[in-house]
């Protein structure tokens, strides 16, 4: 069905209402007044409704005319945004950039990058997501994101470009005053088995799920993110390995304490990754800046290379 209301007609109504006269609207739109009158008359004829009340000295919008104008301005705005997006895409900038952050990292340094990016390219929509363990690789493989920050371990397949950010240290932690803290160190696996282990669930949808720091505990408490795992262990619900940089405040506040075990968990390498063939300007902007950064285990954040 062909719409009876054109963008030209909506622009004309908008100009008339803002300038408060047909003549002023004609001047703004660089047309003769008769062309403005013709556009309005034609639209009224096509719709079968009166858009202006001409019984007064100055034409005013009717209730129907006001409705058409208010809804029409939304259409005009959407048209302008679509035009901008088309030009943006033609210039190589993405309309949307999907960034996945692994749960092992905090979002703070990424927020700083986004703020800087939006200063130069505010039209690109940034969509953030959080994944756990293999879920980061799964999101990239399944095209649910364009860039992953903090992905753990090796990629599941070829076709990805990577930049190593460094290694994350994990330590065995329990709530302060936990019974395990009273035992001789290092703790044997047999001692740990007496208490629930808090496990972060892998968020993969298609790839095989990964396990991380599993302990042969009597029972398990499964949580969705590292943040939930930290809180659960602070409350004494269970025990397990935690990324050291994420629990420095809890350690300082006395909510958690570190224990040594006879089977410590080795550091985990984390990376930035993206599809090798993807060269969008927004993606490359983030990649180039992330290539200049490394994970600082002492500060617990991403920092620029010296």
XYZ file of N, CA and C in Angstrom, residues 35-304:
810
model
N 3.150 26.887 -3.886
C 3.576 25.485 -3.797
C 3.284 24.922 -2.410
N 3.422 25.754 -1.379
C 3.115 25.327 -0.018
C 1.626 25.052 0.114
N 0.818 25.962 -0.414
C -0.639 25.784 -0.351
C -1.065 24.535 -1.099
N -0.452 24.294 -2.252
C -0.800 23.110 -3.050
C -0.476 21.829 -2.283
N 0.678 21.777 -1.632
C 1.079 20.577 -0.883
C 0.091 20.275 0.239
N -0.321 21.322 0.966
C -1.258 21.137 2.071
C -2.623 20.711 1.539
N -3.113 21.407 0.498
C -4.419 21.073 -0.073
C -4.451 19.645 -0.617
N -3.360 19.249 -1.262
C -3.287 17.895 -1.830
C -3.321 16.847 -0.717
N -2.596 17.102 0.387
C -2.580 16.152 1.489
C -3.967 16.055 2.128
N -4.634 17.197 2.312
C -5.975 17.186 2.890
C -6.945 16.433 1.988
N -6.799 16.617 0.685
C -7.676 15.933 -0.269
C -7.435 14.430 -0.251
N -6.161 14.028 -0.208
C -5.829 12.593 -0.213
C -6.313 11.909 1.062
N -6.178 12.596 2.203
C -6.578 12.006 3.481
C -8.070 12.133 3.743
N -8.716 13.129 3.090
C -10.139 13.355 3.317
C -10.419 14.024 4.633
N -9.434 14.789 5.154
C -9.597 15.482 6.432
C -9.045 16.896 6.300
N -9.524 17.784 7.170
C -8.995 19.143 7.209
C -7.848 19.188 8.211
N -6.689 19.664 7.762
C -5.531 19.764 8.637
C -5.407 21.156 9.251
N -5.978 22.168 8.589
C -5.919 23.540 9.085
C -7.334 24.110 9.192
N -7.541 24.900 10.235
C -8.798 25.623 10.412
C -8.629 26.980 9.747
N -9.305 27.171 8.610
C -9.129 28.397 7.830
C -10.223 29.429 8.122
N -11.008 29.176 9.176
C -12.071 30.125 9.500
C -11.530 31.347 10.230
N -10.315 31.268 10.694
C -9.701 32.372 11.406
C -8.731 33.125 10.498
N -8.286 34.286 11.008
C -7.400 35.125 10.198
C -6.094 34.399 9.895
N -5.592 33.673 10.875
C -4.362 32.913 10.668
C -4.694 31.433 10.762
N -4.275 30.676 9.727
C -4.581 29.246 9.688
C -3.946 28.531 10.862
N -4.747 27.728 11.553
C -4.247 26.967 12.691
C -4.552 25.487 12.476
N -3.709 24.651 13.008
C -3.903 23.217 12.869
C -5.165 22.768 13.585
N -5.889 21.859 12.956
C -7.016 21.216 13.618
C -6.458 20.130 14.549
N -7.355 19.511 15.302
C -6.909 18.424 16.191
C -6.283 17.295 15.373
N -6.904 17.013 14.214
C -6.347 15.972 13.343
C -5.012 16.416 12.772
N -4.939 17.692 12.388
C -3.680 18.217 11.864
C -2.565 18.154 12.887
N -2.913 18.428 14.151
C -1.918 18.357 15.222
C -1.434 16.918 15.402
N -2.350 15.961 15.324
C -1.982 14.550 15.446
C -1.035 14.141 14.325
N -1.384 14.538 13.087
C -0.535 14.182 11.942
C 0.853 14.795 12.098
N 0.910 16.047 12.556
C 2.201 16.715 12.705
C 3.044 16.066 13.802
N 2.442 15.778 14.962
C 3.211 15.200 16.078
C 3.769 13.833 15.714
N 2.937 12.999 15.084
C 3.429 11.686 14.669
C 4.390 11.817 13.488
N 4.112 12.777 12.637
C 4.967 12.988 11.467
C 6.364 13.434 11.844
N 6.476 14.209 12.914
C 7.817 14.643 13.346
C 8.662 13.458 13.798
N 8.028 12.449 14.343
C 8.775 11.241 14.699
C 9.275 10.529 13.446
N 8.451 10.550 12.405
C 8.858 9.941 11.132
C 10.011 10.736 10.523
N 9.928 12.064 10.588
C 11.004 12.907 10.053
C 12.309 12.653 10.802
N 12.211 12.533 12.125
C 13.411 12.266 12.914
C 14.006 10.909 12.552
N 13.145 9.900 12.403
C 13.625 8.568 12.037
C 14.264 8.586 10.656
N 13.692 9.373 9.753
C 14.255 9.489 8.403
C 15.641 10.128 8.443
N 15.791 11.157 9.281
C 17.098 11.810 9.415
C 18.130 10.851 10.007
N 17.706 10.069 10.996
C 18.627 9.117 11.614
C 19.014 8.021 10.637
N 18.055 7.565 9.827
C 18.353 6.544 8.827
C 19.335 7.082 7.791
N 19.144 8.329 7.381
C 20.063 8.949 6.428
C 21.473 9.025 6.999
N 21.557 9.418 8.272
C 22.866 9.516 8.936
C 23.526 8.148 9.046
N 22.728 7.111 9.367
C 23.277 5.769 9.485
C 23.778 5.259 8.132
N 23.025 5.568 7.061
C 23.444 5.135 5.721
C 24.774 5.787 5.337
N 24.894 7.078 5.614
C 26.143 7.771 5.315
C 27.279 7.237 6.182
N 26.955 6.939 7.436
C 27.943 6.410 8.374
C 28.450 5.055 7.894
N 27.530 4.185 7.470
C 27.918 2.862 6.983
C 28.754 2.962 5.721
N 28.391 3.882 4.846
C 29.149 4.064 3.613
C 30.567 4.527 3.899
N 30.743 5.206 5.026
C 32.062 5.709 5.408
C 32.849 4.691 6.224
N 32.242 3.515 6.485
C 32.960 2.457 7.177
C 32.679 2.341 8.660
N 31.842 3.222 9.216
C 31.518 3.159 10.646
C 30.306 2.267 10.858
N 30.346 1.426 11.866
C 29.253 0.521 12.167
C 28.069 1.267 12.784
N 26.868 0.826 12.454
C 25.677 1.370 13.116
C 25.618 0.881 14.552
N 26.113 -0.354 14.782
C 26.133 -0.932 16.117
C 27.428 -1.703 16.306
N 28.021 -1.578 17.480
C 29.233 -2.309 17.811
C 28.971 -3.079 19.101
N 29.109 -4.405 19.038
C 28.784 -5.271 20.172
C 30.077 -5.723 20.854
N 30.231 -5.321 22.095
C 31.439 -5.621 22.851
C 31.095 -6.545 24.012
N 31.777 -7.675 24.060
C 31.574 -8.638 25.132
C 32.747 -8.559 26.102
N 32.450 -8.439 27.391
C 33.477 -8.383 28.425
C 33.388 -9.650 29.263
N 34.506 -10.355 29.371
C 34.506 -11.554 30.188
C 34.325 -11.190 31.650
N 33.620 -12.038 32.367
C 33.288 -11.767 33.760
C 34.511 -11.640 34.658
N 35.664 -12.139 34.209
C 36.864 -12.060 35.032
C 37.368 -10.627 35.172
N 36.989 -9.745 34.228
C 37.412 -8.344 34.260
C 36.270 -7.447 34.718
N 36.618 -6.294 35.251
C 35.608 -5.274 35.541
C 35.437 -4.414 34.301
N 34.346 -3.687 34.223
C 34.040 -2.894 33.030
C 34.664 -1.496 33.048
N 35.238 -1.075 34.165
C 35.681 0.310 34.307
C 36.602 0.793 33.188
N 37.683 0.088 32.834
C 38.545 0.597 31.763
C 37.849 0.637 30.405
N 36.882 -0.267 30.210
C 36.140 -0.276 28.945
C 35.224 0.934 28.858
N 34.646 1.345 29.993
C 33.814 2.544 30.006
C 34.617 3.765 29.561
N 35.874 3.844 29.993
C 36.716 4.974 29.599
C 36.937 4.982 28.093
N 37.145 3.799 27.507
C 37.334 3.714 26.058
C 36.058 4.118 25.316
N 34.922 3.658 25.821
C 33.643 3.985 25.175
C 33.400 5.494 25.206
N 33.704 6.111 26.326
C 33.523 7.554 26.447
C 34.355 8.295 25.414
N 35.611 7.882 25.249
C 36.480 8.516 24.257
C 35.977 8.256 22.841
N 35.483 7.044 22.594
C 34.985 6.695 21.265
C 33.771 7.532 20.881
N 32.848 7.690 21.824
C 31.619 8.427 21.523
C 31.872 9.911 21.273
N 33.014 10.410 21.712
C 33.357 11.810 21.423
C 33.651 12.016 19.945
N 34.122 10.966 19.275
C 34.442 11.085 17.848
C 33.406 10.405 16.961
N 32.634 9.469 17.523
C 31.641 8.761 16.718
C 30.395 8.482 17.551
N 29.604 9.497 17.840
C 28.430 9.322 18.711
C 27.280 8.561 18.070
N 27.299 8.393 16.767
C 26.186 7.730 16.089
C 26.247 6.214 16.174
N 27.397 5.656 16.473
C 27.494 4.203 16.599
C 26.933 3.768 17.943
N 25.994 2.850 17.907
C 25.404 2.332 19.143
C 26.312 1.256 19.727
N 26.656 1.393 20.993
C 27.501 0.420 21.669
C 26.618 -0.514 22.494
N 26.783 -1.800 22.279
C 26.011 -2.788 23.033
C 26.987 -3.663 23.828
N 26.912 -3.586 25.154
C 27.794 -4.359 26.024
C 27.103 -5.627 26.505
N 27.890 -6.684 26.648
C 27.378 -7.922 27.224
C 28.462 -8.532 28.097
N 28.067 -9.425 28.976
C 29.007 -10.104 29.855
C 28.860 -11.607 29.673
N 29.989 -12.286 29.518
C 29.987 -13.738 29.376
C 30.980 -14.340 30.362
N 30.878 -15.650 30.539
C 31.712 -16.346 31.517
C 32.432 -17.519 30.853
N 33.742 -17.645 31.162
C 34.559 -18.751 30.672
C 34.460 -18.881 29.150
N 34.039 -20.032 28.649
C 33.949 -20.222 27.199
C 32.853 -19.418 26.548
N 31.992 -18.799 27.354
C 30.902 -18.009 26.780
C 31.379 -16.847 25.943
N 32.547 -16.303 26.259
C 33.090 -15.198 25.459
C 33.407 -15.672 24.047
N 34.145 -16.790 23.961
C 34.456 -17.351 22.645
C 33.187 -17.783 21.919
N 32.247 -18.319 22.661
C 30.984 -18.755 22.082
C 30.244 -17.577 21.452
N 30.225 -16.436 22.148
C 29.529 -15.254 21.638
C 30.166 -14.754 20.346
N 31.503 -14.787 20.282
C 32.192 -14.346 19.075
C 31.985 -15.338 17.938
N 32.078 -16.617 18.239
C 31.883 -17.654 17.217
C 30.470 -17.631 16.658
N 29.515 -17.332 17.526
C 28.098 -17.360 17.146
C 27.607 -16.011 16.638
N 28.539 -15.070 16.447
C 28.219 -13.738 15.932
C 27.241 -12.984 16.824
N 27.378 -13.168 18.137
C 26.581 -12.383 19.074
C 27.359 -11.169 19.568
N 28.619 -11.064 19.172
C 29.411 -9.884 19.497
C 30.478 -9.695 18.431
N 31.057 -8.510 18.398
C 32.102 -8.183 17.420
C 33.492 -8.188 18.042
N 33.541 -7.999 19.355
C 34.811 -7.888 20.054
C 34.666 -8.460 21.451
N 35.629 -9.280 21.869
C 35.613 -9.775 23.242
C 36.867 -9.281 23.959
N 36.678 -8.890 25.197
C 37.772 -8.364 26.016
C 37.883 -9.229 27.265
N 39.037 -9.873 27.418
C 39.250 -10.714 28.590
C 38.951 -12.174 28.360
N 38.875 -12.615 27.099
C 38.585 -14.023 26.820
C 39.691 -14.901 27.404
N 39.298 -15.982 28.064
C 40.266 -16.854 28.720
C 40.736 -17.973 27.795
N 42.043 -18.227 27.830
C 42.597 -19.365 27.118
C 42.644 -19.207 25.611
N 42.804 -20.326 24.932
C 42.963 -20.341 23.480
C 41.608 -20.312 22.778
N 41.564 -19.769 21.560
C 40.298 -19.745 20.807
C 39.887 -21.156 20.404
N 38.591 -21.374 20.208
C 38.110 -22.718 19.879
C 38.314 -23.102 18.422
N 38.658 -22.121 17.570
C 38.819 -22.393 16.144
C 39.706 -21.319 15.533
N 40.003 -21.466 14.252
C 40.787 -20.461 13.535
C 39.868 -19.336 13.072
N 40.467 -18.307 12.520
C 39.668 -17.208 11.992
C 39.551 -16.026 12.916
N 40.192 -16.097 14.082
C 40.143 -14.995 15.038
C 41.498 -14.308 15.130
N 41.470 -12.995 15.284
C 42.672 -12.228 15.571
C 42.720 -11.978 17.063
N 43.920 -12.057 17.647
C 44.050 -11.956 19.100
C 45.127 -10.952 19.498
N 44.927 -10.384 20.663
C 45.969 -9.600 21.341
C 45.957 -10.017 22.801
N 47.091 -10.541 23.275
C 47.170 -10.983 24.665
C 47.221 -9.780 25.591
N 46.406 -9.825 26.641
C 46.393 -8.758 27.638
C 47.258 -9.094 28.855
N 47.647 -10.367 28.985
C 48.440 -10.763 30.138
C 47.790 -11.924 30.860
N 48.173 -12.114 32.120
C 47.671 -13.240 32.894
C 46.995 -12.785 34.184
N 45.951 -13.507 34.554
C 45.195 -13.224 35.766
C 45.542 -14.268 36.826
N 45.879 -13.812 38.012
C 46.186 -14.708 39.123
C 44.922 -15.076 39.881
N 44.798 -16.360 40.213
C 43.671 -16.858 41.009
C 44.188 -17.394 42.333
N 43.456 -17.093 43.403
C 43.835 -17.552 44.737
C 42.642 -18.231 45.411
N 42.938 -19.189 46.262
C 41.890 -19.885 47.003
C 41.457 -18.993 48.161
N 40.175 -18.676 48.211
C 39.669 -17.723 49.202
C 38.457 -18.278 49.940
N 38.360 -17.887 51.204
C 37.199 -18.265 52.031
C 36.768 -17.048 52.842
N 35.584 -17.095 53.362
C 35.116 -16.023 54.245
C 35.987 -16.001 55.501
N 36.256 -14.803 55.993
C 37.072 -14.667 57.200
C 36.443 -15.444 58.356
N 37.279 -16.228 59.050
C 36.780 -17.038 60.152
C 36.275 -18.399 59.735
N 36.399 -18.731 58.444
C 35.934 -20.033 57.963
C 36.716 -21.149 58.659
N 36.085 -22.279 58.941
C 36.782 -23.389 59.611
C 38.054 -23.843 58.905
N 38.118 -23.729 57.573
C 39.318 -24.148 56.853
C 40.538 -23.309 57.240
N 40.284 -22.065 57.657
C 41.394 -21.177 58.001
C 42.115 -21.627 59.270
N 41.516 -22.514 60.024
C 42.115 -22.960 61.277
C 42.971 -24.216 61.091
N 42.963 -24.768 59.874
C 43.710 -25.999 59.617
C 45.132 -25.679 59.171
N 46.055 -26.631 59.311
C 47.427 -26.433 58.835
C 47.454 -26.245 57.323
N 48.376 -25.388 56.878
C 48.539 -25.128 55.453
C 49.765 -25.876 54.922
N 49.805 -26.251 53.640
C 48.736 -26.065 52.660
C 47.596 -27.063 52.853
N 46.412 -26.647 52.425
C 45.235 -27.493 52.601
C 45.246 -28.645 51.604
N 45.008 -29.859 52.071
C 44.870 -30.987 51.134
C 43.464 -31.006 50.544
N 43.326 -31.674 49.420
C 42.012 -31.774 48.771
C 40.987 -32.422 49.688
N 41.421 -33.333 50.522
C 40.484 -34.024 51.415
C 39.818 -33.070 52.391
N 40.526 -31.982 52.788
C 39.935 -31.008 53.714
C 38.898 -30.152 53.003
N 39.187 -29.816 51.772
C 38.282 -28.951 51.001
C 36.977 -29.671 50.675
N 37.034 -30.981 50.538
C 35.854 -31.764 50.154
C 34.712 -31.660 51.164
N 35.024 -31.225 52.352
C 33.983 -31.137 53.377
C 33.090 -29.902 53.230
N 33.396 -29.006 52.273
C 32.656 -27.744 52.149
C 32.203 -27.521 50.695
N 31.063 -26.860 50.506
C 30.576 -26.590 49.147
C 31.557 -25.722 48.364
N 31.631 -25.969 47.077
C 32.454 -25.170 46.177
C 31.547 -24.241 45.378
N 31.904 -22.977 45.313
C 31.128 -22.026 44.514
C 31.681 -22.035 43.094
N 30.825 -22.295 42.131
C 31.218 -22.448 40.731
C 30.514 -21.397 39.876
N 31.261 -20.771 38.977
C 30.656 -19.857 38.006
C 30.264 -20.668 36.778
N 29.013 -20.588 36.377
C 28.519 -21.370 35.244
C 29.040 -20.817 33.926
N 29.545 -21.675 33.077
C 29.965 -21.285 31.737
C 28.732 -20.832 30.956
N 28.831 -19.661 30.303
C 27.659 -19.103 29.605
C 27.587 -19.496 28.130
N 28.380 -20.482 27.719
C 28.346 -20.926 26.319
C 26.968 -21.469 25.949
N 26.582 -21.192 24.702
C 25.315 -21.714 24.200
C 25.529 -22.855 23.210
N 26.616 -22.773 22.429
C 26.860 -23.763 21.392
C 28.166 -24.529 21.607
N 29.220 -23.838 22.016
C 30.495 -24.508 22.238
C 30.431 -25.357 23.501
N 31.273 -26.389 23.583
C 31.325 -27.190 24.824
C 31.685 -26.301 26.005
N 31.015 -26.503 27.116
C 31.257 -25.660 28.280
C 32.633 -25.973 28.866
N 33.241 -24.930 29.448
C 34.530 -25.102 30.097
C 34.320 -25.086 31.605
N 35.210 -25.801 32.306
C 35.198 -25.750 33.758
C 36.428 -24.990 34.203
N 36.338 -24.321 35.330
C 37.454 -23.514 35.804
C 37.569 -23.619 37.312
N 38.705 -24.126 37.767
C 38.960 -24.178 39.205
C 38.010 -25.072 39.963
N 37.533 -26.145 39.314
C 36.610 -27.030 40.004
C 37.328 -27.773 41.115
N 36.660 -27.904 42.226
C 37.201 -28.652 43.354
C 36.270 -29.814 43.629
N 36.837 -30.902 44.104
C 36.014 -32.081 44.375
C 35.297 -31.925 45.703
N 34.470 -30.906 45.787
C 33.722 -30.653 47.011
C 32.530 -31.583 47.117
N 31.973 -31.645 48.315
C 30.820 -32.512 48.540
C 29.607 -31.997 47.780
N 29.511 -30.680 47.639
C 28.389 -30.085 46.910
C 28.866 -28.823 46.209
N 28.058 -28.320 45.297
C 28.424 -27.145 44.530
C 27.302 -26.112 44.561
N 27.701 -24.868 44.572
C 26.767 -23.752 44.430
C 27.123 -23.070 43.125
N 26.206 -23.067 42.172
C 26.487 -22.533 40.838
C 25.897 -21.134 40.712
N 26.721 -20.173 40.323
C 26.311 -18.772 40.201
C 26.618 -18.281 38.788
N 25.996 -17.158 38.367
C 26.139 -16.734 36.964
C 27.384 -15.917 36.634
N 27.986 -15.217 37.595
C 29.122 -14.349 37.289
C 30.154 -14.383 38.408
N 31.340 -13.837 38.103
C 32.395 -13.729 39.106
C 31.917 -12.873 40.284
N 31.184 -11.805 39.993
C 30.682 -10.942 41.047
C 29.809 -11.696 42.032
N 28.940 -12.566 41.527
C 28.091 -13.380 42.397
C 28.924 -14.382 43.187
N 29.953 -14.913 42.559
C 30.812 -15.886 43.240
C 31.542 -15.232 44.410
N 32.049 -14.030 44.185
C 32.736 -13.303 45.255
C 31.794 -13.074 46.433
N 30.596 -12.625 46.135
C 29.638 -12.330 47.214
C 29.239 -13.593 47.959
N 29.046 -14.697 47.232
C 28.661 -15.953 47.870
C 29.757 -16.435 48.819
N 31.007 -16.270 48.391
C 32.105 -16.720 49.246
C 32.304 -15.781 50.430
N 32.041 -14.490 50.229
C 32.106 -13.559 51.357
C 31.090 -13.921 52.431
N 29.963 -14.449 52.014
C 28.903 -14.810 52.961
C 29.133 -16.189 53.573
N 30.240 -16.843 53.170
C 30.551 -18.139 53.738
C 29.732 -19.292 53.197
N 29.090 -19.078 52.032
C 28.261 -20.140 51.464
C 29.092 -21.263 50.871
N 30.314 -20.955 50.487
C 31.169 -21.961 49.884
C 32.574 -21.422 49.734
N 33.444 -22.214 49.104
C 34.845 -21.849 48.935
C 35.218 -21.978 47.465
N 36.414 -21.490 47.115
C 36.868 -21.650 45.736
C 37.917 -20.636 45.355
N 38.391 -20.775 44.123
C 39.396 -19.856 43.597
C 38.724 -18.587 43.067
N 39.361 -17.445 43.309
C 38.852 -16.157 42.834
C 39.990 -15.359 42.205
N 39.683 -14.541 41.188
C 40.730 -13.685 40.607
C 41.196 -12.674 41.647
N 42.506 -12.671 41.913
C 43.032 -11.864 43.004
C 42.693 -10.384 42.851
N 42.741 -9.860 41.630
C 42.503 -8.423 41.443
C 41.068 -8.019 41.732
N 40.144 -8.990 41.701
C 38.741 -8.671 41.935
C 38.373 -8.690 43.420
N 39.264 -9.184 44.270
C 38.887 -9.323 45.682
C 39.807 -8.536 46.613
N 40.584 -7.608 46.079
C 41.499 -6.850 46.943
C 40.725 -6.041 47.998
N 39.600 -5.474 47.613
C 38.816 -4.697 48.570
C 38.227 -5.605 49.649
N 37.725 -6.756 49.251
C 37.149 -7.689 50.224
C 38.216 -8.191 51.194
N 39.426 -8.372 50.693
C 40.525 -8.785 51.568
C 40.883 -7.671 52.545
N 40.939 -6.433 52.023
C 41.287 -5.294 52.870
C 40.229 -5.043 53.945
N 38.967 -5.310 53.595
C 37.877 -5.088 54.542
C 37.705 -6.256 55.512
N 38.469 -7.316 55.305
C 38.354 -8.463 56.191
C 37.176 -9.366 55.912
N 36.610 -9.285 54.737
C 35.486 -10.151 54.387
C 35.961 -11.498 53.850
N 37.147 -11.500 53.249
C 37.733 -12.725 52.714
C 39.157 -12.868 53.232
N 39.649 -14.104 53.234
C 41.066 -14.319 53.501
C 41.571 -15.422 52.563
N 42.857 -15.357 52.218
C 43.469 -16.302 51.297
C 44.086 -17.459 52.063
N 43.920 -18.653 51.509
C 44.521 -19.847 52.089
C 45.389 -20.531 51.035
N 46.436 -21.196 51.455
C 47.269 -21.943 50.517
C 46.773 -23.375 50.440
N 46.827 -23.912 49.247
C 46.368 -25.284 49.011
C 47.499 -26.061 48.346
N 47.417 -27.382 48.427
C 48.491 -28.188 47.861
C 48.403 -28.328 46.346
N 47.307 -27.807 45.753
C 47.164 -27.828 44.293
C 46.716 -26.450 43.826
N 47.629 -25.451 43.853
C 47.244 -24.092 43.448
C 46.864 -24.031 41.981
N 46.029 -23.068 41.664
C 45.596 -22.889 40.278
C 46.569 -21.987 39.541
N 47.052 -22.391 38.360
C 47.996 -21.551 37.612
C 47.305 -20.304 37.066
N 48.081 -19.237 36.770
C 47.499 -18.025 36.165
C 46.834 -18.349 34.825
N 45.850 -17.554 34.476
C 45.103 -17.752 33.234
C 45.369 -16.582 32.289
N 45.755 -16.888 31.052
C 45.994 -15.832 30.068
C 44.668 -15.330 29.518
N 44.539 -14.014 29.404
C 43.333 -13.416 28.837
C 43.703 -12.588 27.610
N 42.760 -12.458 26.688
C 43.043 -11.798 25.413
C 41.887 -10.933 24.946
N 42.204 -10.077 23.988
C 41.210 -9.382 23.180
C 41.109 -10.162 21.879
N 39.903 -10.370 21.364
C 39.758 -11.140 20.134
C 38.629 -10.583 19.288
N 38.763 -10.771 17.974
C 37.757 -10.320 17.018
C 37.902 -11.167 15.756
N 36.908 -11.104 14.873
C 36.977 -11.835 13.614
C 38.055 -11.219 12.722
N 38.920 -12.055 12.199
C 40.056 -11.569 11.427
C 39.644 -10.731 10.215
N 38.540 -11.068 9.593
C 38.124 -10.344 8.396
C 37.302 -9.099 8.665
N 37.008 -8.812 9.915
C 36.177 -7.652 10.263
C 37.066 -6.420 10.376
N 36.808 -5.421 9.524
C 37.654 -4.220 9.504
C 36.845 -2.942 9.686
N 35.701 -3.026 10.355
C 34.896 -1.829 10.593
C 35.697 -0.778 11.348
N 35.447 0.476 11.073
C 36.232 1.547 11.675
C 36.092 1.586 13.194
N 34.881 1.353 13.693
C 34.673 1.371 15.129
C 35.439 0.246 15.813
N 35.333 -0.956 15.246
C 36.051 -2.101 15.804
C 37.547 -1.834 15.807
N 38.072 -1.349 14.680
C 39.512 -1.103 14.583
C 39.958 -0.008 15.549
N 39.085 0.951 15.819
C 39.429 2.008 16.791
C 39.674 1.378 18.162
N 38.771 0.489 18.582
C 38.929 -0.163 19.881
C 40.137 -1.110 19.872
N 40.300 -1.851 18.783
C 41.404 -2.808 18.713
C 42.747 -2.103 18.841
N 42.929 -1.000 18.109
C 44.217 -0.300 18.150
C 44.535 0.209 19.545
N 43.541 0.652 20.268
C 43.784 1.147 21.626
C 43.991 0.003 22.615
N 43.287 -1.086 22.424
C 43.470 -2.235 23.303
C 44.823 -2.903 23.070
N 45.346 -2.792 21.854
C 46.677 -3.338 21.574
C 47.759 -2.581 22.339
N 47.436 -1.385 22.766
C 48.392 -0.575 23.532
C 48.229 -0.778 25.039
N 47.416 -1.761 25.421
C 47.110 -1.968 26.839
C 47.487 -3.374 27.278
N 47.730 -3.505 28.572
C 48.003 -4.792 29.193
C 47.262 -4.864 30.527
N 46.995 -6.082 30.954
C 46.380 -6.258 32.262
C 47.460 -6.131 33.329
N 47.236 -5.235 34.285
C 48.165 -5.035 35.386
C 47.638 -5.790 36.604
N 48.266 -6.900 36.996
C 47.746 -7.692 38.116
C 47.801 -6.954 39.448
N 48.723 -6.001 39.575
C 48.809 -5.259 40.839
C 47.673 -4.251 40.973
N 47.375 -3.557 39.863
C 46.288 -2.581 39.889
C 44.931 -3.234 39.625
N 44.959 -4.409 38.990
C 43.717 -5.114 38.710
C 42.908 -4.491 37.596
N 43.579 -3.838 36.655
C 42.869 -3.170 35.576
C 43.738 -3.153 34.324
N 43.177 -2.672 33.219
C 43.937 -2.529 31.991
C 44.664 -1.195 32.015
N 45.935 -1.229 31.696
C 46.737 -0.012 31.682
C 47.482 0.094 30.365
N 47.870 1.295 30.003
C 48.626 1.506 28.769
C 50.049 0.961 28.925
